[in-house]
């Protein structure tokens, strides 16, 4: 990739400190992510996948090192500035508890747009459109507890991309799904990557999904053990 | 806002509890306000109507007169000054004299109150209090005595009473007056000590054809102590036009007991309000705090998605705001509703010792409740503010949640 990276990390370290124990989660991670990539970060439990995603998403701060989003360093940003950054530039899909239970699927999808201050008519239009594109428009008026886990994750993906962020970060989005549903979800993300140019960076420890990405970063003990570009298979 | 309403609907029991925490203190306070208002108003009305009026013109005390009021030799100038003041509902001249009442071999110290019988109605319901005989007329040479004095002196209708004037500024007059009526006094002390006579009869006793001790005045538009400012304005206006030698006494000087009550009631109400509001606030804090705890993961998610701290606070406060507004509204509605229902049935009649005590201090033994719009607004508004302040803490806590920690939170 020759273009300027969307995200660049430099010697990223994160150590969790409790009263008596220091647990290093990331030990000097330097990585570049480019616009349009469909990247997975894999590795065993405790390898630092989620920590890396949280740092990239501005949900946590590194112990040392720097993160640049579109060449802007994130370390100097206040909590409110980080919130603003998350709102405007980053889409999130979490492992579980992704949706607000008292809002319908449509309202959940439009929620980020509401936070951005998009007027109601416009945000509903955009939310309906993305639900339609993801094939879940029939659930628009349902509450999250009325639909399956796989459908809930689809709604989460819809919400993550509806505002067209610079990057979508997904933390083990298939962890609670069965194999078929997991593959469906990853394929859905791939479709959005291909059709809409959405950049995805997701963590997974599910080896069945790894051949579906263009780039695979493997973390072991908080360090990048492997960073390989590959041809995705369907 | 929609989410706040749905949260409230989802947790109906908690919402109702919070609503009641706001509603009940307002309801209690309004009803308490109502009772106290009414009690104060009854006392005020009873005292000002029977005895003092809203203010009085008296002679300036230049030398000690003991328990007797200083004598005005001629109230004409003061009456002329009073005529120039607008907004005076009614006034009358009165002459109060200490005297000795003697019947046979029994003698008692009394106060002879000389009144203009035809003018006394607006200030006193004396005519209605006659239990035997008849009320006075201006030309009547007779006197009225209370049931208590009649019993003490063994007096009946038509009996003669010898009165010996004992005012230090008046001549030593003596009259023999027949008892034309016996009245039931609002207070036993009044019944034992007051003898009512026409102003002319009292003046004979003072041996002064123009003497008076007070011009008793009622101010237009005064309903209760809440109209203190109006009464004070009239008193000030009157002071400005009165000739030298006269002074104006306002209701607080005339009714020191009332002033005392008012001084006790205000802090008492304040303490009650603090207790009610404090308890309400505790429940509001508790329930909203629980709500925030239960929604920790949801709030974490919302923050993670990019909601500002202010927005998160706003969400919790919106929920509190809806409950508070509803609670304040229904609290006021229930409070005012109860008052209207009670008053529609003529108040709550008292019985036994309480009724006797109320009669003794001159208040009808019926418990009325009355409330003013500002008091309703004050009760509801103050509780709403307290509830919103109480909601601030859980809202602030919600806004300070770290998104990832919050999303990992397990109830």
Coordinates of C-alpha atoms in Angstrom, one line a residue:
Chain A
X1 CA 0.0 0.0 0.0
X2 CA 1.5 3.3 -1.0
X3 CA -1.2 5.7 0.3
X4 CA -1.0 7.3 3.7
X5 CA -2.3 4.8 6.3
X6 CA -5.7 5.3 7.8
X7 CA -4.4 4.1 11.2
X8 CA -0.8 3.8 12.2
X9 CA 0.4 2.6 15.6
X10 CA 3.9 3.1 16.9
X11 CA 5.4 0.9 19.6
X12 CA 2.1 0.5 21.2
X13 CA 2.2 -0.8 24.7
X14 CA -0.5 -1.5 27.2
X15 CA -0.1 -2.8 30.7
X16 CA -3.0 -3.4 33.0
X17 CA -2.1 -2.6 36.5
X18 CA -4.1 -3.9 39.5
X19 CA -3.1 -3.4 43.2
X20 CA -0.2 -5.9 43.1
X21 CA 0.0 -7.2 39.5
X22 CA 1.1 -5.7 36.3
X23 CA -0.2 -7.5 33.2
X24 CA 1.3 -6.5 29.9
X25 CA -1.3 -6.9 27.1
X26 CA 0.5 -5.3 24.2
X27 CA 4.3 -5.1 23.9
X28 CA 5.4 -2.7 21.2
X29 CA 2.8 -3.1 18.5
X30 CA 3.5 -1.1 15.3
X31 CA 1.0 -1.6 12.5
X32 CA -0.5 0.3 9.7
X33 CA -4.1 -0.1 8.4
X34 CA -5.2 1.3 5.1
X35 CA -8.5 2.5 3.7
X36 CA -10.5 -0.4 2.1
X37 CA -8.7 -3.2 3.9
X38 CA -10.5 -6.2 5.3
X39 CA -8.2 -7.3 8.1
X40 CA -8.5 -9.7 10.9
X41 CA -6.4 -9.9 14.0
X42 CA -6.1 -13.4 15.3
X43 CA -4.4 -15.0 18.2
X44 CA -5.1 -17.1 21.3
X45 CA -7.1 -15.7 24.2
X46 CA -5.0 -13.1 26.1
X47 CA -2.9 -12.3 23.1
X48 CA -4.0 -8.7 23.1
X49 CA -6.5 -8.7 20.2
X50 CA -9.3 -6.9 22.1
X51 CA -6.9 -4.5 23.8
X52 CA -5.5 -3.5 20.4
X53 CA -9.1 -2.9 19.1
X54 CA -10.0 -0.8 22.2
X55 CA -6.9 1.3 21.8
X56 CA -7.5 1.9 18.1
X57 CA -11.1 2.8 18.9
X58 CA -10.1 5.3 21.5
X59 CA -12.0 3.3 24.2
X60 CA -8.8 3.0 26.2
X61 CA -5.4 4.7 26.3
X62 CA -2.0 3.0 25.7
X63 CA 0.6 2.9 28.4
X64 CA 3.1 4.1 25.9
X65 CA 3.4 4.5 22.1
X66 CA 1.2 6.4 19.8
X67 CA -1.8 5.9 17.5
X68 CA -2.3 8.1 14.5
X69 CA -5.7 8.2 12.9
X70 CA -5.5 9.9 9.5
X71 CA -2.1 11.2 10.6
X72 CA -3.5 12.8 13.7
X73 CA -2.1 11.6 17.0
X74 CA -4.7 10.3 19.4
X75 CA -2.7 10.6 22.6
X76 CA -3.4 14.2 23.2
X77 CA -7.1 14.0 22.8
X78 CA -9.4 14.5 25.8
X79 CA -12.2 12.1 26.7
X80 CA -14.7 14.3 24.9
X81 CA -12.5 14.6 21.9
X82 CA -12.1 10.8 21.8
X83 CA -15.9 10.5 22.1
X84 CA -16.3 12.8 19.1
X85 CA -13.7 10.8 17.2
X86 CA -15.5 7.5 17.9
X87 CA -18.8 9.1 16.8
X88 CA -17.5 10.5 13.5
X89 CA -14.8 8.2 12.4
X90 CA -15.2 4.8 13.9
X91 CA -17.9 2.1 13.8
X92 CA -18.0 -0.5 16.4
X93 CA -19.3 -4.1 16.6
X94 CA -18.9 -5.7 19.9
X95 CA -18.9 -9.3 20.9
X96 CA -22.2 -9.1 22.8
X97 CA -24.6 -6.5 24.2
X98 CA -24.5 -4.5 21.1
X99 CA -27.9 -3.1 20.9
X100 CA -29.9 -0.8 23.2
X101 CA -32.8 -3.0 24.4
X102 CA -35.5 -0.3 24.6
X103 CA -34.9 0.8 21.0
X104 CA -36.2 -1.0 17.9
X105 CA -33.9 -2.4 15.3
X106 CA -34.5 0.7 13.1
X107 CA -33.9 3.1 16.0
X108 CA -30.7 1.2 17.1
X109 CA -29.4 1.4 13.5
X110 CA -30.1 5.1 13.4
X111 CA -28.8 5.8 16.9
X112 CA -25.3 6.9 15.9
X113 CA -26.8 9.2 13.3
X114 CA -29.0 10.6 16.1
X115 CA -25.9 11.2 18.2
X116 CA -24.3 12.9 15.2
X117 CA -27.3 15.3 15.0
X118 CA -28.7 14.0 11.7
X119 CA -32.3 15.1 11.4
X120 CA -34.9 12.4 12.1
X121 CA -36.2 12.0 8.5
X122 CA -32.7 11.7 7.1
X123 CA -31.4 9.3 9.7
X124 CA -34.5 7.0 9.4
X125 CA -34.1 7.0 5.6
X126 CA -30.4 6.0 5.8
X127 CA -31.1 3.4 8.5
X128 CA -33.9 1.8 6.5
X129 CA -31.6 1.8 3.4
X130 CA -28.8 0.0 5.2
X131 CA -31.2 -2.5 6.8
X132 CA -32.5 -3.2 3.3
X133 CA -29.0 -3.7 1.9
X134 CA -28.2 -6.1 4.7
X135 CA -31.5 -8.0 4.2
X136 CA -32.9 -7.4 7.6
X137 CA -35.4 -4.6 6.9
X138 CA -38.2 -6.9 8.1
X139 CA -37.0 -6.6 11.6
X140 CA -37.0 -2.8 11.6
X141 CA -39.8 -2.5 14.1
X142 CA -38.7 -5.4 16.3
X143 CA -37.0 -4.9 19.6
X144 CA -33.6 -6.7 20.0
X145 CA -34.8 -9.4 22.3
X146 CA -37.3 -10.5 19.6
X147 CA -34.6 -11.4 17.1
X148 CA -31.8 -14.0 17.0
X149 CA -28.2 -13.4 18.1
X150 CA -27.0 -13.6 14.4
X151 CA -29.7 -11.0 13.4
X152 CA -28.7 -8.8 16.3
X153 CA -25.1 -8.9 15.1
X154 CA -26.2 -7.9 11.6
X155 CA -28.1 -5.0 13.1
X156 CA -24.9 -4.1 14.9
X157 CA -23.0 -4.2 11.6
X158 CA -25.7 -2.0 10.0
X159 CA -25.3 0.5 12.8
X160 CA -21.5 0.4 12.5
X161 CA -21.6 1.3 8.8
X162 CA -24.7 3.5 8.5
X163 CA -22.7 6.7 9.3
X164 CA -20.0 5.7 6.8
X165 CA -17.1 5.8 9.3
X166 CA -13.4 5.7 8.3
X167 CA -13.1 2.2 9.8
X168 CA -15.3 -0.4 11.5
X169 CA -13.7 -2.1 14.5
X170 CA -15.3 -5.4 15.4
X171 CA -14.3 -7.3 18.6
X172 CA -14.9 -11.0 18.1
X173 CA -18.3 -10.3 16.4
X174 CA -18.9 -14.0 15.9
X175 CA -17.9 -15.2 19.3
X176 CA -21.5 -16.0 20.3
X177 CA -22.7 -17.3 16.9
X178 CA -22.8 -20.8 15.4
X179 CA -20.6 -21.6 12.5
X180 CA -23.1 -20.9 9.7
X181 CA -24.2 -17.7 11.2
X182 CA -20.6 -16.6 11.8
X183 CA -19.7 -17.2 8.2
X184 CA -22.8 -15.3 7.1
X185 CA -21.8 -12.4 9.2
X186 CA -18.3 -12.3 7.9
X187 CA -19.5 -12.6 4.4
X188 CA -21.8 -9.7 5.0
X189 CA -18.9 -7.6 6.3
X190 CA -16.9 -8.6 3.2
X191 CA -19.8 -7.6 1.0
X192 CA -19.9 -4.1 2.6
X193 CA -16.1 -3.9 2.2
X194 CA -16.3 -4.8 -1.4
X195 CA -19.4 -2.8 -2.4
X196 CA -19.2 0.2 -0.2
X197 CA -15.4 0.3 0.4
X198 CA -15.9 0.1 4.2
X199 CA -12.6 -0.6 6.0
X200 CA -12.9 -3.5 8.5
X201 CA -10.6 -4.5 11.3
X202 CA -11.8 -7.3 13.4
X203 CA -10.5 -9.6 16.1
X204 CA -11.3 -13.3 16.1
X205 CA -9.9 -16.5 17.4
X206 CA -12.1 -18.5 15.0
X207 CA -9.8 -20.1 12.5
X208 CA -12.6 -21.0 10.2
X209 CA -13.0 -17.3 9.3
X210 CA -9.3 -16.5 8.7
X211 CA -9.3 -17.5 5.0
X212 CA -12.0 -14.9 4.3
X213 CA -9.8 -11.9 5.0
X214 CA -7.3 -10.0 2.8
X215 CA -4.9 -9.5 5.6
X216 CA -4.3 -11.4 8.7
X217 CA -2.3 -10.1 11.7
X218 CA -1.5 -12.7 14.3
X219 CA -0.8 -11.6 17.8
X220 CA 1.0 -13.7 20.4
X221 CA 1.7 -12.5 23.9
X222 CA 1.0 -8.9 22.9
X223 CA 3.4 -8.9 20.0
X224 CA 2.7 -9.2 16.2
X225 CA 3.9 -12.7 15.4
X226 CA 2.8 -12.5 11.8
X227 CA 1.3 -9.9 9.4
X228 CA 0.4 -11.4 6.0
X229 CA -1.6 -10.3 3.1
X230 CA -3.6 -13.1 1.4
X231 CA -6.2 -13.7 -1.2
X232 CA -9.6 -14.2 0.4
X233 CA -11.7 -17.2 -0.4
X234 CA -15.4 -17.3 -0.3
Chain B
X1 CA -36.7 11.2 25.4
X2 CA -38.3 8.2 23.7
X3 CA -35.7 5.9 25.2
X4 CA -36.3 7.5 28.7
X5 CA -40.0 6.9 28.4
X6 CA -39.5 3.3 27.3
X7 CA -37.1 2.7 30.2
X8 CA -39.7 4.0 32.6
X9 CA -42.4 1.8 31.0
X10 CA -40.1 -1.2 31.2
X11 CA -39.4 -0.7 34.9
X12 CA -42.9 0.3 35.9
X13 CA -42.6 -0.5 39.6
X14 CA -39.5 1.5 40.0
X15 CA -41.0 4.3 38.0
X16 CA -44.1 4.3 40.1
X17 CA -42.0 4.3 43.3
X18 CA -40.0 7.3 42.1
X19 CA -43.1 9.0 41.0
X20 CA -44.6 8.5 44.5
X21 CA -41.4 9.8 46.0
X22 CA -42.0 13.1 44.3
X23 CA -45.8 13.1 44.5
X24 CA -46.2 12.3 48.2
X25 CA -44.1 15.1 49.7
X26 CA -45.8 17.6 47.4
X27 CA -49.2 16.2 48.4
X28 CA -48.4 16.3 52.1
X29 CA -46.9 19.7 51.9
X30 CA -49.9 21.1 50.1
X31 CA -52.3 19.6 52.6
X32 CA -50.1 20.8 55.5
X33 CA -50.0 24.3 53.9
X34 CA -53.7 24.1 53.6
X35 CA -54.3 23.2 57.3
X36 CA -51.9 25.8 58.6
X37 CA -53.2 28.5 56.2
X38 CA -56.6 27.9 57.4
X39 CA -55.7 27.8 61.1
X40 CA -53.8 31.0 60.8
X41 CA -56.6 32.6 58.7
X42 CA -59.2 31.5 61.2
X43 CA -57.2 33.0 64.1
X44 CA -56.6 36.1 62.2
X45 CA -60.2 36.6 61.2
X46 CA -61.5 35.7 64.6
X47 CA -59.1 38.1 66.3
X48 CA -59.4 41.0 63.9
X49 CA -63.2 40.7 63.5
X50 CA -64.0 40.4 67.2
X51 CA -61.5 42.7 68.7
X52 CA -58.7 44.4 67.0
X53 CA -59.5 45.2 63.4
X54 CA -56.6 45.3 60.9
X55 CA -55.1 48.5 62.5
X56 CA -56.1 51.1 65.1
X57 CA -55.6 54.8 65.6
X58 CA -54.8 55.5 69.2
X59 CA -53.6 58.4 71.2
X60 CA -49.9 58.6 71.7
X61 CA -49.0 57.4 75.2
X62 CA -47.4 60.4 76.9
X63 CA -47.7 59.1 80.4
X64 CA -48.2 55.7 81.9
X65 CA -51.8 54.5 81.9
X66 CA -51.3 51.0 83.2
X67 CA -53.6 48.5 81.5
X68 CA -55.8 51.3 80.2
X69 CA -55.4 52.6 76.7
X70 CA -54.4 56.3 76.5
X71 CA -57.5 58.5 76.0
X72 CA -58.2 60.5 72.9
X73 CA -60.1 63.6 74.1
X74 CA -61.5 64.1 70.6
X75 CA -60.9 61.7 67.7
X76 CA -62.4 64.1 65.1
X77 CA -59.1 65.1 63.6
X78 CA -57.9 61.5 63.4
X79 CA -61.2 60.6 61.7
X80 CA -60.8 63.4 59.2
X81 CA -57.3 62.1 58.4
X82 CA -58.6 58.6 58.0
X83 CA -61.2 59.9 55.5
X84 CA -58.4 60.9 53.2
X85 CA -57.0 57.4 52.9
X86 CA -58.4 55.2 50.2
X87 CA -59.0 51.5 50.5
X88 CA -60.5 51.6 54.1
X89 CA -63.3 49.0 54.2
X90 CA -64.7 50.2 57.5
X91 CA -63.9 52.0 60.8
X92 CA -65.5 52.7 64.1
X93 CA -64.8 54.6 67.3
X94 CA -64.4 52.7 70.5
X95 CA -63.9 53.6 74.1
X96 CA -62.3 51.0 76.4
X97 CA -62.3 51.8 80.1
X98 CA -61.1 49.9 83.1
X99 CA -63.9 49.9 85.6
X100 CA -65.2 48.3 88.8
X101 CA -68.5 46.4 88.4
X102 CA -70.5 46.0 91.5
X103 CA -73.7 44.1 92.0
X104 CA -74.9 43.8 95.6
X105 CA -71.9 42.9 97.7
X106 CA -69.9 41.5 94.8
X107 CA -67.4 43.6 92.9
X108 CA -65.1 42.7 90.0
X109 CA -62.6 44.6 87.8
X110 CA -63.9 44.8 84.3
X111 CA -63.3 46.5 81.0
X112 CA -66.2 48.5 79.7
X113 CA -66.1 48.6 75.9
X114 CA -68.1 51.5 74.5
X115 CA -69.1 50.8 70.9
X116 CA -71.4 52.2 68.3
X117 CA -73.8 49.3 68.1
X118 CA -74.9 50.1 64.6
X119 CA -71.4 50.1 63.4
X120 CA -70.0 47.1 65.2
X121 CA -71.4 44.4 62.9
X122 CA -68.6 44.4 60.4
X123 CA -66.0 43.9 63.0
X124 CA -67.8 41.7 65.5
X125 CA -70.4 39.1 65.5
X126 CA -71.5 40.2 68.9
X127 CA -75.1 40.6 67.8
X128 CA -75.1 36.9 66.9
X129 CA -73.5 35.9 70.2
X130 CA -76.4 37.1 72.4
X131 CA -77.8 34.1 74.2
X132 CA -80.3 36.0 76.4
X133 CA -81.9 39.4 75.9
X134 CA -81.0 41.7 73.0
X135 CA -78.2 43.6 71.5
X136 CA -77.4 47.2 72.3
X137 CA -78.7 50.3 70.5
X138 CA -77.1 53.7 70.5
X139 CA -79.8 55.0 72.8
X140 CA -79.8 52.0 75.1
X141 CA -78.6 52.9 78.6
X142 CA -78.1 49.2 79.3
X143 CA -75.0 46.9 79.0
X144 CA -74.2 43.4 77.8
X145 CA -72.2 41.0 79.9
X146 CA -70.7 37.7 79.1
X147 CA -72.1 34.4 80.4
X148 CA -69.1 34.0 82.7
X149 CA -69.4 37.4 84.3
X150 CA -73.2 36.9 84.7
X151 CA -72.5 33.7 86.6
X152 CA -69.7 35.3 88.7
X153 CA -71.9 38.2 89.7
X154 CA -75.1 36.2 89.8
X155 CA -76.6 38.5 87.2
X156 CA -79.8 38.1 85.1
X157 CA -81.5 40.1 82.5
X158 CA -82.9 43.4 83.9
X159 CA -80.6 43.4 86.9
X160 CA -78.7 46.6 87.5
X161 CA -75.0 46.8 87.6
X162 CA -73.1 49.7 89.1
X163 CA -70.0 50.7 87.1
X164 CA -67.3 52.9 88.4
X165 CA -64.9 54.3 85.8
X166 CA -61.3 53.9 86.7
X167 CA -59.4 55.3 83.7
X168 CA -56.4 57.3 85.0
X169 CA -56.9 60.0 82.4
X170 CA -60.7 60.3 82.8
X171 CA -63.0 61.6 85.5
X172 CA -64.3 59.2 88.1
X173 CA -67.7 58.5 86.6
X174 CA -70.3 56.1 87.9
X175 CA -73.4 54.8 86.3
X176 CA -76.1 52.3 87.1
X177 CA -76.9 50.2 84.0
X178 CA -79.4 47.5 83.5
X179 CA -78.3 44.2 81.9
X180 CA -80.1 44.1 78.5
X181 CA -78.3 41.1 77.1
X182 CA -75.9 38.2 77.9
X183 CA -73.4 37.1 75.3
X184 CA -71.4 34.0 74.7
X185 CA -67.8 35.1 74.4
X186 CA -65.3 33.5 72.0
X187 CA -62.9 33.3 75.0
X188 CA -63.7 32.7 78.6
X189 CA -61.4 35.6 79.6
X190 CA -63.4 38.0 77.5
X191 CA -66.6 36.6 79.0
X192 CA -65.4 37.3 82.5
X193 CA -64.0 40.8 82.0
X194 CA -65.8 42.6 79.1
X195 CA -68.9 44.6 79.6
X196 CA -70.3 46.1 76.4
X197 CA -72.1 49.4 76.4
X198 CA -73.0 52.0 73.9
X199 CA -70.3 54.6 73.2
X200 CA -72.5 57.3 74.9
X201 CA -72.9 55.2 78.0
X202 CA -69.1 54.6 78.1
X203 CA -68.5 58.3 77.6
X204 CA -70.8 59.0 80.6
X205 CA -68.6 56.7 82.6
X206 CA -65.5 58.6 81.5
X207 CA -67.3 61.9 82.0
X208 CA -66.1 63.0 78.6
X209 CA -68.6 63.5 75.7
X210 CA -66.0 63.0 73.0
X211 CA -63.6 60.6 74.5
X212 CA -62.3 57.5 72.7
X213 CA -59.5 55.1 73.0
X214 CA -59.3 53.7 69.5
X215 CA -60.5 54.0 66.0
X216 CA -60.7 50.4 64.8
X217 CA -60.1 50.0 61.1
X218 CA -60.5 47.2 58.5
X219 CA -58.6 47.5 55.3
X220 CA -60.3 46.6 52.0
X221 CA -59.1 43.4 50.4
X222 CA -57.4 41.9 53.4
X223 CA -58.1 38.2 53.8
X224 CA -55.3 37.0 56.1
X225 CA -51.8 37.5 57.3
X226 CA -50.6 37.0 53.8
X227 CA -51.9 40.6 53.1
X228 CA -49.4 42.0 55.7
X229 CA -47.8 44.2 53.0
X230 CA -51.2 45.8 52.1
X231 CA -52.0 46.5 55.7
X232 CA -48.6 48.0 56.3
X233 CA -48.9 50.2 53.3
X234 CA -52.2 51.6 54.6
X235 CA -50.7 52.0 58.1
X236 CA -47.8 54.0 56.6
X237 CA -50.2 56.2 54.5
X238 CA -52.2 56.8 57.6
X239 CA -49.2 57.7 59.7
X240 CA -48.2 60.3 57.1
X241 CA -51.5 62.2 57.4
X242 CA -52.3 61.8 61.1
X243 CA -52.0 65.0 63.2
X244 CA -49.6 64.9 66.1
X245 CA -50.8 63.1 69.2
X246 CA -52.0 60.1 67.4
X247 CA -50.3 56.9 66.4
X248 CA -51.2 53.9 64.3
X249 CA -50.9 50.3 65.6
X250 CA -50.7 47.6 63.0
X251 CA -52.0 44.1 63.3
X252 CA -48.7 42.7 64.5
X253 CA -48.7 45.2 67.4
X254 CA -52.4 44.5 68.1
X255 CA -52.0 40.7 67.9
X256 CA -48.7 39.8 69.4
X257 CA -49.9 36.2 69.9
X258 CA -50.6 35.9 66.2
X259 CA -47.1 37.2 65.4
X260 CA -45.7 34.6 67.8
X261 CA -47.6 31.9 66.0
X262 CA -46.5 33.1 62.6
X263 CA -42.9 33.1 63.8
X264 CA -43.2 29.5 65.0
X265 CA -45.2 28.3 62.0
X266 CA -42.8 29.5 59.3
X267 CA -39.8 27.5 60.6
X268 CA -42.1 24.6 61.4
X269 CA -43.3 24.5 57.8
X270 CA -39.7 24.8 56.6
X271 CA -38.6 21.9 58.8
X272 CA -41.5 19.8 57.5
X273 CA -40.7 20.7 53.9
X274 CA -37.0 19.7 54.5
X275 CA -38.0 16.4 56.0
X276 CA -40.5 15.6 53.2
X277 CA -38.3 16.8 50.4
X278 CA -35.3 15.0 52.0
X279 CA -37.1 11.7 52.1
X280 CA -38.4 12.2 48.6
X281 CA -34.9 13.0 47.4
X282 CA -33.4 9.9 49.0
X283 CA -35.9 7.7 47.2
X284 CA -35.2 9.5 43.9
X285 CA -31.4 9.1 44.3
X286 CA -31.9 5.4 45.2
X287 CA -34.2 4.5 42.4
X288 CA -32.3 6.4 39.7
X289 CA -29.0 5.0 41.0
X290 CA -30.5 1.5 40.7
X291 CA -31.6 2.4 37.2
X292 CA -28.1 3.5 36.3
X293 CA -26.6 0.4 37.8
X294 CA -29.0 -1.9 35.9
X295 CA -28.2 0.0 32.7
X296 CA -24.4 0.1 33.2
X297 CA -23.7 -2.0 30.1
X298 CA -26.2 -0.1 28.0
X299 CA -24.7 3.3 29.1
X300 CA -21.2 1.9 28.4
X301 CA -22.3 1.0 24.9
X302 CA -23.8 4.4 24.3
X303 CA -20.5 6.1 25.5
X304 CA -18.5 3.7 23.4
X305 CA -20.5 4.6 20.3
X306 CA -19.5 8.2 20.8
X307 CA -22.2 9.8 23.1
X308 CA -20.7 12.7 25.0
X309 CA -20.7 12.7 28.8
X310 CA -23.2 15.6 28.7
X311 CA -25.5 13.5 26.5
X312 CA -25.4 10.6 28.9
X313 CA -26.2 12.9 31.8
X314 CA -29.0 14.3 29.8
X315 CA -30.5 10.9 29.2
X316 CA -30.6 10.1 33.0
X317 CA -31.8 13.6 33.8
X318 CA -34.5 13.4 31.1
X319 CA -35.9 10.3 32.8
X320 CA -35.7 12.0 36.2
X321 CA -37.3 15.1 34.6
X322 CA -40.3 13.2 33.2
X323 CA -40.9 11.5 36.5
X324 CA -40.4 14.8 38.4
X325 CA -42.8 16.8 36.2
X326 CA -45.4 14.0 36.3
X327 CA -44.9 13.6 40.1
X328 CA -45.1 17.4 40.7
X329 CA -48.2 17.7 38.6
X330 CA -50.1 14.7 40.1
X331 CA -48.9 15.7 43.6
X332 CA -50.3 19.1 43.2
X333 CA -53.5 17.7 41.7
X334 CA -54.0 15.2 44.5
X335 CA -53.2 17.8 47.2
X336 CA -55.5 20.4 45.7
X337 CA -58.2 17.8 44.9
X338 CA -58.2 16.6 48.6
X339 CA -58.6 20.2 49.7
X340 CA -61.4 20.9 47.3
X341 CA -63.2 17.7 48.4
X342 CA -62.8 18.5 52.1
X343 CA -64.0 22.0 51.6
X344 CA -67.0 20.9 49.5
X345 CA -68.1 19.0 52.6
X346 CA -67.7 22.1 54.7
X347 CA -64.3 21.1 56.3
X348 CA -63.5 18.5 59.0
X349 CA -65.6 19.0 62.1
X350 CA -63.6 18.6 65.3
X351 CA -64.8 17.0 68.5
X352 CA -63.9 16.6 72.2
X353 CA -61.1 18.5 73.8
X354 CA -59.8 19.8 70.5
X355 CA -63.1 21.4 69.6
X356 CA -63.3 22.9 73.1
X357 CA -59.8 24.3 72.8
X358 CA -60.5 25.8 69.4
X359 CA -63.6 27.5 70.8
X360 CA -61.6 28.8 73.7
X361 CA -59.1 30.5 71.5
X362 CA -61.8 31.8 69.2
X363 CA -61.6 29.5 66.3
X364 CA -64.6 27.6 65.0
X365 CA -64.2 23.9 65.8
X366 CA -64.1 22.9 62.1
X367 CA -60.9 22.2 60.4
X368 CA -60.7 24.0 57.1
X369 CA -58.1 23.7 54.5
X370 CA -57.2 26.5 52.1
X371 CA -54.3 26.9 49.7
X372 CA -53.1 29.6 47.4
X373 CA -51.8 29.1 43.9
X374 CA -48.3 30.4 44.8
X375 CA -48.2 27.9 47.7
X376 CA -49.1 25.0 45.3
X377 CA -46.5 26.2 42.8
X378 CA -43.9 26.6 45.6
X379 CA -44.5 23.1 46.9
X380 CA -44.4 21.4 43.5
X381 CA -41.6 23.6 42.2
X382 CA -39.4 23.1 45.2
X383 CA -39.8 19.3 45.2
X384 CA -39.2 19.2 41.5
X385 CA -35.9 21.1 42.0
X386 CA -34.9 18.9 44.9
X387 CA -35.7 15.8 42.8
X388 CA -33.7 17.0 39.9
X389 CA -30.8 17.9 42.2
X390 CA -31.0 14.4 43.6
X391 CA -31.0 13.0 40.1
X392 CA -27.8 14.8 39.4
X393 CA -25.6 12.3 41.3
X394 CA -26.7 9.2 39.5
X395 CA -26.6 11.1 36.2
X396 CA -23.0 12.3 36.9
X397 CA -22.0 8.8 37.8
X398 CA -23.4 7.5 34.6
X399 CA -21.5 10.1 32.6
X400 CA -18.3 9.1 34.3
X401 CA -18.5 5.4 33.4
X402 CA -15.6 4.0 31.4
X403 CA -17.1 2.4 28.3
X404 CA -15.2 -0.9 28.3
X405 CA -15.5 -1.4 32.0
X406 CA -19.2 -0.6 31.9
X407 CA -19.7 -3.0 29.0
X408 CA -18.0 -5.8 31.0
X409 CA -20.2 -5.0 34.0
X410 CA -22.2 -8.0 35.3
X411 CA -25.2 -7.4 37.5

